[in-house]
Coordinates of C-alpha atoms in Angstrom, one line a residue:
X1 CA 84.1 114.4 101.1
X2 CA 85.7 115.2 97.6
X3 CA 86.4 118.7 96.2
X4 CA 87.3 119.6 92.1
X5 CA 89.3 122.6 91.0
X6 CA 90.0 123.9 87.4
X7 CA 92.1 126.7 86.3
X8 CA 92.2 128.4 83.1
X9 CA 94.6 130.4 81.6
X10 CA 93.6 133.7 81.4
X11 CA 94.4 134.1 77.8
X12 CA 92.1 131.4 76.8
X13 CA 88.9 132.8 78.4
X14 CA 85.6 132.6 76.3
X15 CA 83.1 134.0 78.9
X16 CA 81.4 137.4 77.4
X17 CA 81.3 140.4 79.9
X18 CA 78.3 140.9 82.0
X19 CA 76.3 144.0 83.0
X20 CA 75.5 144.6 86.4
X21 CA 72.4 146.3 88.1
X22 CA 72.2 149.8 90.0
X23 CA 75.4 149.1 92.5
X24 CA 73.2 150.2 95.6
X25 CA 74.7 147.8 97.9
X26 CA 78.2 147.7 96.6
X27 CA 78.7 151.1 96.5
X28 CA 78.6 151.1 100.2
X29 CA 81.5 148.9 100.4
X30 CA 83.3 150.1 97.1
X31 CA 87.1 149.5 98.3
X32 CA 89.1 146.6 98.4
X33 CA 89.5 146.6 102.1
X34 CA 87.9 144.1 104.3
X35 CA 84.1 144.7 104.5
X36 CA 84.2 145.9 108.1
X37 CA 86.5 148.5 107.4
X38 CA 84.4 151.3 105.9
X39 CA 83.9 155.4 106.0
X40 CA 80.9 156.3 107.2
X41 CA 80.7 159.5 105.3
X42 CA 80.7 157.7 102.2
X43 CA 77.3 156.2 103.1
X44 CA 75.0 158.8 101.3
X45 CA 71.1 158.9 101.6
X46 CA 71.0 157.8 97.6
X47 CA 72.7 154.8 98.3
X48 CA 70.5 154.0 101.3
X49 CA 67.6 154.7 99.3
X50 CA 68.8 152.2 96.7
X51 CA 69.4 149.6 99.2
X52 CA 66.2 149.8 100.8
X53 CA 64.2 149.4 97.5
X54 CA 66.4 146.4 96.7
X55 CA 65.4 145.1 100.3
X56 CA 61.7 145.8 99.9
X57 CA 61.9 144.2 96.5
X58 CA 63.3 140.8 97.9
X59 CA 60.5 141.3 101.2
X60 CA 63.5 141.2 103.4
X61 CA 63.7 142.5 107.1
X62 CA 64.2 146.4 106.3
X63 CA 67.2 147.6 108.6
X64 CA 67.8 150.7 106.8
X65 CA 65.9 152.8 109.4
X66 CA 68.0 151.2 112.0
X67 CA 71.2 152.4 109.7
X68 CA 70.0 155.9 109.3
X69 CA 69.5 156.2 112.8
X70 CA 73.3 155.0 113.6
X71 CA 74.6 157.2 111.1
X72 CA 72.5 160.3 112.5
X73 CA 74.5 159.3 115.8
X74 CA 78.0 159.2 114.5
X75 CA 77.5 162.6 112.8
X76 CA 76.9 163.8 116.6
X77 CA 79.9 161.5 118.0
X78 CA 82.0 160.3 115.3
X79 CA 84.1 158.2 117.7
X80 CA 81.6 156.1 119.8
X81 CA 83.0 152.6 119.2
X82 CA 79.5 151.2 120.2
X83 CA 77.6 152.8 117.5
X84 CA 80.6 151.9 115.1
X85 CA 80.0 148.2 116.0
X86 CA 76.3 148.7 115.6
X87 CA 76.6 150.2 111.8
X88 CA 78.9 147.3 110.9
X89 CA 76.6 144.6 112.0
X90 CA 73.4 146.3 110.3
X91 CA 75.5 146.7 107.1
X92 CA 76.6 143.0 107.0
X93 CA 72.9 142.3 107.0
X94 CA 72.4 144.0 103.7
X95 CA 71.4 141.7 101.1
X96 CA 72.7 141.3 97.6
X97 CA 71.8 143.4 94.6
X98 CA 69.2 142.1 92.2
X99 CA 69.6 141.4 88.6
X100 CA 67.3 143.6 86.7
X101 CA 65.7 141.1 84.7
X102 CA 63.9 139.8 88.0
X103 CA 62.6 143.1 89.0
X104 CA 59.1 142.4 87.6
X105 CA 59.0 138.9 88.6
X106 CA 57.4 140.0 91.8
X107 CA 56.9 136.5 93.8
X108 CA 56.6 134.3 90.7
X109 CA 59.4 132.4 89.0
X110 CA 59.7 132.3 85.2
X111 CA 59.0 128.7 84.1
X112 CA 60.6 126.8 81.4
X113 CA 59.6 123.4 80.8
X114 CA 62.1 120.9 79.6
X115 CA 59.1 118.3 79.2
X116 CA 55.4 117.9 79.0
X117 CA 54.2 116.2 82.5
X118 CA 50.7 115.5 80.6
X119 CA 52.4 113.0 78.4
X120 CA 54.1 110.9 81.1
X121 CA 51.2 109.2 82.1
X122 CA 50.0 108.4 85.8
X123 CA 50.7 104.6 86.0
X124 CA 54.0 105.0 88.3
X125 CA 54.1 103.8 91.9
X126 CA 55.4 106.2 94.2
X127 CA 58.8 106.0 95.6
X128 CA 57.9 104.8 99.2
X129 CA 55.8 102.2 98.3
X130 CA 58.3 101.0 95.7
X131 CA 61.0 100.8 98.4
X132 CA 58.7 99.1 100.8
X133 CA 57.9 96.2 98.0
X134 CA 61.6 96.0 97.2
X135 CA 62.7 96.0 101.1
X136 CA 65.2 99.0 100.2
X137 CA 64.7 101.5 102.6
X138 CA 63.8 101.9 106.1
X139 CA 62.5 105.1 108.2
X140 CA 60.1 103.9 110.8
X141 CA 60.8 103.1 114.5
X142 CA 64.5 104.7 114.1
X143 CA 63.4 107.4 116.9
X144 CA 65.3 105.6 119.8
X145 CA 68.3 104.8 117.0
X146 CA 69.0 107.8 114.8
X147 CA 66.2 110.3 115.5
X148 CA 63.5 111.2 113.3
X149 CA 63.7 112.4 110.0
X150 CA 66.6 109.8 109.2
X151 CA 66.7 106.9 107.0
X152 CA 68.5 103.7 106.1
X153 CA 69.2 102.4 102.6
X154 CA 69.7 98.8 102.1
X155 CA 71.3 96.7 99.1
X156 CA 70.9 98.1 95.5
X157 CA 69.6 101.5 96.7
X158 CA 72.5 102.0 98.9
X159 CA 74.6 101.2 95.8
X160 CA 72.7 103.4 93.6
X161 CA 73.6 106.3 95.9
X162 CA 77.0 105.9 95.5
X163 CA 76.8 105.1 91.8
X164 CA 75.0 108.6 91.4
X165 CA 77.7 110.4 93.0
X166 CA 80.7 108.4 91.2
X167 CA 79.0 109.2 88.1
X168 CA 78.6 112.7 88.5
X169 CA 82.2 113.2 89.6
X170 CA 83.0 111.7 86.2
X171 CA 80.8 114.4 85.0
X172 CA 82.9 117.1 86.6
X173 CA 86.2 115.3 85.9
X174 CA 85.5 115.7 82.2
X175 CA 84.6 119.1 82.9
X176 CA 88.5 119.3 83.9
X177 CA 87.9 119.6 87.7
X178 CA 90.3 118.3 90.6
X179 CA 89.5 116.4 93.7
X180 CA 90.2 117.9 97.5
X181 CA 88.2 117.2 100.5
X182 CA 86.3 119.6 102.8
X183 CA 85.2 119.7 106.9
X184 CA 81.4 119.3 107.8
X185 CA 82.4 121.2 111.2
X186 CA 82.7 125.2 110.4
X187 CA 83.6 128.2 112.5
X188 CA 80.3 130.6 112.3
X189 CA 82.0 133.3 110.7
X190 CA 82.3 131.4 107.5
X191 CA 78.9 130.4 107.5
X192 CA 77.7 133.8 107.9
X193 CA 80.3 135.1 105.6
X194 CA 78.2 132.8 103.1
X195 CA 74.9 134.7 104.0
X196 CA 73.4 131.9 106.2
X197 CA 72.6 133.0 109.9
X198 CA 73.6 131.2 112.7
X199 CA 72.1 133.2 115.2
X200 CA 68.5 134.5 116.2
X201 CA 65.2 133.8 116.6
X202 CA 62.9 135.1 113.7
X203 CA 60.1 132.7 114.2
X204 CA 60.6 130.8 116.8
X205 CA 62.4 130.1 120.1
X206 CA 66.0 128.5 120.0
X207 CA 65.9 125.1 121.5
X208 CA 68.7 123.6 123.3
X209 CA 69.1 119.9 123.8
X210 CA 71.8 117.4 124.9
X211 CA 74.2 116.2 122.7
X212 CA 76.3 113.2 123.1
X213 CA 79.2 111.7 121.3
X214 CA 80.0 108.1 121.9
X215 CA 83.1 107.1 120.0
X216 CA 84.7 104.0 119.5
X217 CA 88.2 103.0 118.6
X218 CA 90.5 105.6 116.6
X219 CA 90.0 105.3 112.9
X220 CA 90.3 108.5 110.9
X221 CA 87.2 107.6 108.6
X222 CA 85.2 106.0 111.2
X223 CA 81.7 107.8 112.1
X224 CA 80.0 107.8 115.7
X225 CA 76.4 108.1 116.6
X226 CA 75.5 111.3 118.0
X227 CA 72.4 110.8 120.3
X228 CA 70.1 113.9 120.9
X229 CA 68.5 112.9 123.9
X230 CA 65.8 115.3 123.8
X231 CA 64.7 115.5 120.3
X232 CA 66.3 112.5 119.0
X233 CA 67.7 114.1 116.1
X234 CA 71.1 112.1 115.0
X235 CA 73.8 113.0 113.2
X236 CA 77.3 112.0 112.4
X237 CA 80.4 113.2 113.3
X238 CA 84.4 112.2 112.3
X239 CA 86.6 111.7 115.2
X240 CA 90.0 110.1 115.6
X241 CA 90.3 109.1 119.2
X242 CA 88.1 107.4 121.7
X243 CA 86.4 110.2 123.5
X244 CA 83.3 110.9 125.5
X245 CA 82.0 114.2 124.7
X246 CA 79.0 116.0 126.2
X247 CA 77.6 119.4 124.1
X248 CA 75.0 121.5 123.8
X249 CA 73.4 122.0 120.5
X250 CA 71.2 124.7 119.7
X251 CA 68.4 123.9 116.9
X252 CA 67.8 127.2 115.3
X253 CA 64.5 128.5 113.8
X254 CA 63.5 127.3 110.4
X255 CA 65.0 130.2 108.8
X256 CA 68.3 129.4 109.5
X257 CA 68.8 125.7 108.8
X258 CA 71.9 125.5 110.8
X259 CA 72.9 123.1 113.7
X260 CA 75.0 124.9 116.1
X261 CA 77.6 123.3 118.6
X262 CA 77.9 125.4 121.9
X263 CA 81.4 125.8 120.9
X264 CA 80.3 128.2 118.6
X265 CA 81.0 125.9 115.4
X266 CA 78.4 124.7 113.3
X267 CA 77.3 121.5 111.4
X268 CA 77.5 122.4 107.7
X269 CA 74.4 122.6 105.5
X270 CA 76.1 122.4 102.5
X271 CA 80.1 122.3 101.2
X272 CA 79.1 125.5 99.5
X273 CA 80.5 126.8 102.9
X274 CA 83.5 124.9 103.3
X275 CA 84.4 125.6 99.9
X276 CA 84.0 129.4 100.0
X277 CA 85.8 129.1 103.5
X278 CA 89.0 127.4 101.8
X279 CA 89.4 130.5 99.6
X280 CA 89.0 133.2 102.6
X281 CA 91.6 135.8 103.2
X282 CA 93.2 134.8 99.7
X283 CA 94.5 137.0 97.0
X284 CA 94.3 135.1 93.8
X285 CA 95.9 136.0 90.2
X286 CA 93.6 137.2 86.9
X287 CA 95.4 134.4 85.2
X288 CA 94.4 131.6 87.2
X289 CA 90.6 132.6 87.2
X290 CA 88.1 131.2 86.9
X291 CA 88.6 128.2 89.5
X292 CA 85.4 125.6 89.8
X293 CA 85.2 123.4 92.7
X294 CA 82.8 120.6 93.8
X295 CA 82.5 118.8 96.8
X296 CA 80.8 115.7 98.0
X297 CA 79.6 115.9 101.5
X298 CA 76.9 115.1 104.4
X299 CA 74.8 118.3 104.7
X300 CA 72.9 118.9 108.2
X301 CA 69.5 120.7 108.0
X302 CA 67.6 121.6 111.0
X303 CA 64.2 122.3 108.7
X304 CA 61.4 119.7 109.1
X305 CA 57.9 119.5 107.2
X306 CA 54.7 118.1 108.0
X307 CA 53.5 118.5 104.5
X308 CA 52.2 114.9 102.7
X309 CA 54.0 115.7 99.6
X310 CA 57.3 116.2 101.5
X311 CA 57.1 113.0 103.4
X312 CA 59.6 110.3 103.7
X313 CA 63.1 111.3 102.5
X314 CA 62.1 114.3 100.5
X315 CA 62.9 116.6 103.4
X316 CA 65.6 115.1 106.2
X317 CA 68.0 116.4 108.9
X318 CA 71.0 114.8 106.8
X319 CA 72.2 113.9 103.7
X320 CA 74.6 113.5 101.0
X321 CA 75.1 116.2 98.3
X322 CA 77.7 117.3 95.2
X323 CA 78.1 120.7 95.5
X324 CA 79.7 123.0 92.4
X325 CA 81.6 126.0 93.2
X326 CA 83.4 128.6 91.4
X327 CA 85.7 131.5 91.9
X328 CA 85.8 134.1 89.0
X329 CA 85.7 137.8 87.8
X330 CA 83.1 139.9 87.9
X331 CA 83.2 139.5 83.9
X332 CA 82.7 135.7 83.9
X333 CA 80.2 135.4 86.8
X334 CA 76.8 135.3 84.9
X335 CA 78.3 133.1 81.9
X336 CA 79.7 130.8 84.9
X337 CA 76.3 130.5 86.1
X338 CA 74.9 129.3 83.0
X339 CA 77.5 126.9 82.8
X340 CA 76.5 125.3 86.2
X341 CA 73.1 125.2 84.9
X342 CA 73.6 123.5 81.8
X343 CA 76.1 120.8 83.8
X344 CA 73.2 120.0 85.8
X345 CA 70.6 119.7 83.1
X346 CA 73.1 117.4 81.5
X347 CA 73.3 115.3 84.5
X348 CA 69.7 114.9 85.2
X349 CA 68.5 114.4 81.5
X350 CA 71.0 111.5 81.3
X351 CA 69.1 110.0 84.5
X352 CA 65.7 109.9 82.4
X353 CA 64.4 112.9 84.4
X354 CA 61.7 115.2 83.2
X355 CA 62.7 118.6 84.1
X356 CA 61.5 122.1 84.5
X357 CA 63.7 125.1 85.0
X358 CA 62.8 128.0 87.3
X359 CA 64.4 131.4 86.8
X360 CA 63.7 132.6 90.6
X361 CA 62.3 136.1 91.7
X362 CA 63.7 138.1 94.1
X363 CA 61.9 136.8 96.9
X364 CA 63.4 133.3 96.6
X365 CA 67.0 134.8 96.2
X366 CA 68.2 134.8 100.1
X367 CA 70.7 137.1 101.4
X368 CA 73.6 136.0 98.8
X369 CA 72.3 135.5 95.4
X370 CA 72.1 138.2 92.6
X371 CA 70.2 135.6 90.3
X372 CA 69.3 131.9 90.8
X373 CA 67.9 129.1 88.8
X374 CA 65.8 126.1 90.3
X375 CA 65.8 122.8 88.7
X376 CA 62.9 120.6 89.5
X377 CA 61.9 117.1 88.2
X378 CA 58.4 115.8 87.7
X379 CA 57.8 112.9 90.2
X380 CA 55.2 110.8 88.6
X381 CA 54.5 108.4 91.9
X382 CA 53.5 111.5 93.6
X383 CA 52.4 113.6 90.8
X384 CA 54.3 116.7 91.7
X385 CA 57.2 118.8 90.7
X386 CA 59.9 118.7 93.2
X387 CA 63.1 120.7 93.6
X388 CA 66.3 118.5 92.9
X389 CA 69.0 121.3 92.3
X390 CA 69.8 124.8 92.1
X391 CA 72.6 127.2 91.0
X392 CA 73.1 130.9 92.0
X393 CA 75.2 133.8 91.3
X394 CA 76.3 135.5 94.3
X395 CA 78.8 138.2 92.7
X396 CA 81.0 139.8 95.3
X397 CA 78.6 139.1 98.3
X398 CA 80.3 136.4 99.8
X399 CA 83.9 137.5 98.7
X400 CA 83.8 141.0 100.9
X401 CA 82.7 138.8 104.2
X402 CA 85.2 136.5 103.5
X403 CA 87.7 138.9 102.0
X404 CA 88.7 136.9 98.8
X405 CA 90.2 139.3 96.1
X406 CA 92.3 138.7 93.0
X407 CA 94.7 141.0 91.3
X408 CA 94.5 142.1 87.9
X409 CA 97.0 142.0 85.0
X410 CA 97.5 145.5 85.7
X411 CA 97.9 145.3 89.3
X412 CA 94.7 146.4 90.8
X413 CA 93.0 144.3 93.6
X414 CA 89.2 143.6 93.0
X415 CA 86.7 141.3 94.5
X416 CA 86.2 137.7 93.4
X417 CA 82.7 136.6 92.3
X418 CA 81.3 133.2 93.7
X419 CA 79.0 130.8 91.9
X420 CA 77.5 127.7 93.8
X421 CA 75.4 124.7 92.3
X422 CA 73.9 121.5 93.2
X423 CA 75.1 118.7 91.0
X424 CA 73.4 115.9 92.8
X425 CA 71.3 115.8 96.3
X426 CA 71.0 112.2 96.9
X427 CA 67.5 111.8 98.6
X428 CA 65.4 113.6 96.4
X429 CA 67.4 112.4 93.3
X430 CA 66.4 108.7 94.4
X431 CA 62.8 109.8 94.6
X432 CA 62.7 111.1 91.2
X433 CA 65.0 107.9 89.4
X434 CA 62.7 105.5 90.9
X435 CA 59.7 106.9 90.0
X436 CA 60.7 107.8 86.4
X437 CA 62.3 104.7 85.6
X438 CA 59.6 102.5 86.2
X439 CA 58.4 99.5 83.4
X440 CA 55.7 97.5 84.8
X441 CA 57.1 96.0 88.3
X442 CA 60.8 96.6 87.4
X443 CA 62.8 99.5 88.2
X444 CA 65.1 100.4 85.1
X445 CA 68.6 101.5 85.7
X446 CA 69.8 104.4 83.5
X447 CA 72.2 103.6 80.8
X448 CA 74.8 106.0 82.4
X449 CA 74.4 103.9 85.6
X450 CA 74.7 100.5 84.7
X451 CA 78.5 100.1 84.7
X452 CA 78.6 101.4 88.3
X453 CA 75.8 98.8 89.1
X454 CA 76.7 96.1 87.0
X455 CA 73.1 95.7 86.6
X456 CA 70.2 96.9 84.2
X457 CA 67.3 96.1 86.9
X458 CA 67.1 97.1 90.4
X459 CA 66.2 93.9 92.2
X460 CA 64.1 93.3 95.2
X461 CA 66.4 92.7 98.7
X462 CA 65.6 89.4 100.4
X463 CA 65.2 90.9 103.8
X464 CA 65.8 94.1 106.0
X465 CA 67.5 94.0 109.6
X466 CA 64.6 93.9 112.0
X467 CA 64.5 97.2 114.3
X468 CA 63.0 96.6 117.8
X469 CA 62.0 99.5 120.1
X470 CA 64.2 100.1 122.9
X471 CA 61.2 100.0 125.0
X472 CA 60.7 96.6 124.0
X473 CA 64.4 95.5 124.6
X474 CA 64.4 96.7 128.0
X475 CA 61.4 95.2 129.1
X476 CA 62.5 91.6 128.0
X477 CA 65.8 92.4 130.0

C-alpha cells in the first residue's frame, strides 16, 4: 500500500480561480468551527429552501422537513440536547452543492467520445475466454476457499497486475508525487466523514455473518485468510501475531458498499478514505498547498451484480486500486480535478484503450461530490463500455466533516478542498487491456509495460493448480 505526496510553493501556483455555485449548503456551516458546532438561529428558511432544491436535483432522500421540525422545537426549547443532537445528525446528511453546469443534465451524463467504437471491429475474444484458453484466471469452485466473487490470477496475468501498478506509480512520480502507506481498516467516523454511510438499511436488511481469522506465524507483511462461515465471502487482513479471532461482520445494503466489523471499524472501500483521514484535524499552511497524494491498496466492496455484462472479475468483493487524492484551496479545486482527469486519460491511452469521458449528472454525484467525471473503456470482446475510472471534486464537504483547514498568508483559517480520482483499478483494467490488445491469437503487451514484463506477448500458462471441492475432500477422508 503506497501513497504519494507533492507540495508546491504558493508563489508558483498556476491554477486559475474557480466560481462556486450558490452556497446553499455551505452557508449553514459558514464558520471555520468543526461541523458539529453551529448556531441553529443562523439557519434561515432561504438556506433550507436552497438546500432542498439541491437535494431534489440530486434525487437524494429529502430530510429538510425533518430539519424544519427540529428547528421549530428548538425555538420553543433552545436547551433540548436531544433535539440538538438530532439536528446535528440531520445536517450531516446534507449532500454537497452541485456545479451549475450540471443543473440541466437531469439524469444523463454529457458524453465526450475519445474514440469511435464502430471502427474498432468485433473480431475480439471476451476476457474470460482469453483467460481460460491461456490458463491465467481461476474463479470457479472457490466458494469453500475464498468465497464467491473472488479470483486468482496466474503467471503473466498476475505479473501484468503488478506491472500496471508499477507503471502507474512511475507516471505519478513524474508528476512529482511522494510515497507513503495507508491502512485498510478504518474507524467508521473517517468513512462517514468522506460521505459514505456505515449504518442503515435503506433497501435491504442488514445481514450478519460470522467471520473467523485463522492467522499464522508473526510476519508483518503476511496475510491471513478470513473465512465467512455463512456467506463465504473472503477478505484479506494484515496481522503481526498468531491469534484466533472471532468477529461479527455486517454486510450492509448495496447503497453503502461497506463491510463493518463488530468493533465498529470498517474495511476500506477505497484508499481515498485513509488518505482523507490522514489529514483530519490538521491545520495546513497556504504555501504548502496544493498537496497531491495517491495510494495503492486493497479495496473491499459489499455490492454484487447478477448482470451478464458484469460477470467475471468486472465486479468483485476485493481488488487492488491506485487512488489519487488532493488537498487544495477553494481556488484550485476545479483545475485540480481537470489535472486528475488528464492524468487518467494519459495513463489509459498509453495502454491502447479506447475511451469516452462522461461528465456526470447530479443524480450520480453521491453525497460528497460537487462535480465528477467518469472514464469508460470500450471492451471489444464484450462489445460494451465499462467504467474503469472516475474523479471527483468534493470541495469542502469532506474537510468540514474531518476538520481539515488551512491558514492563509493573511492569517485567516479556511476549509481546504479535496479531490479524488482512480489512477488504476486492476480488474476492469485487465478486462479492457486484454480485449483491446489482441492480434490474432496473440495478446500484445502495450509498449509502456514491456520493460516491466520483459516480453511483448503474453504467453499461455502450462497449468493451473487443481481446485477440489471441500465436500469431495471430506468424502475421500
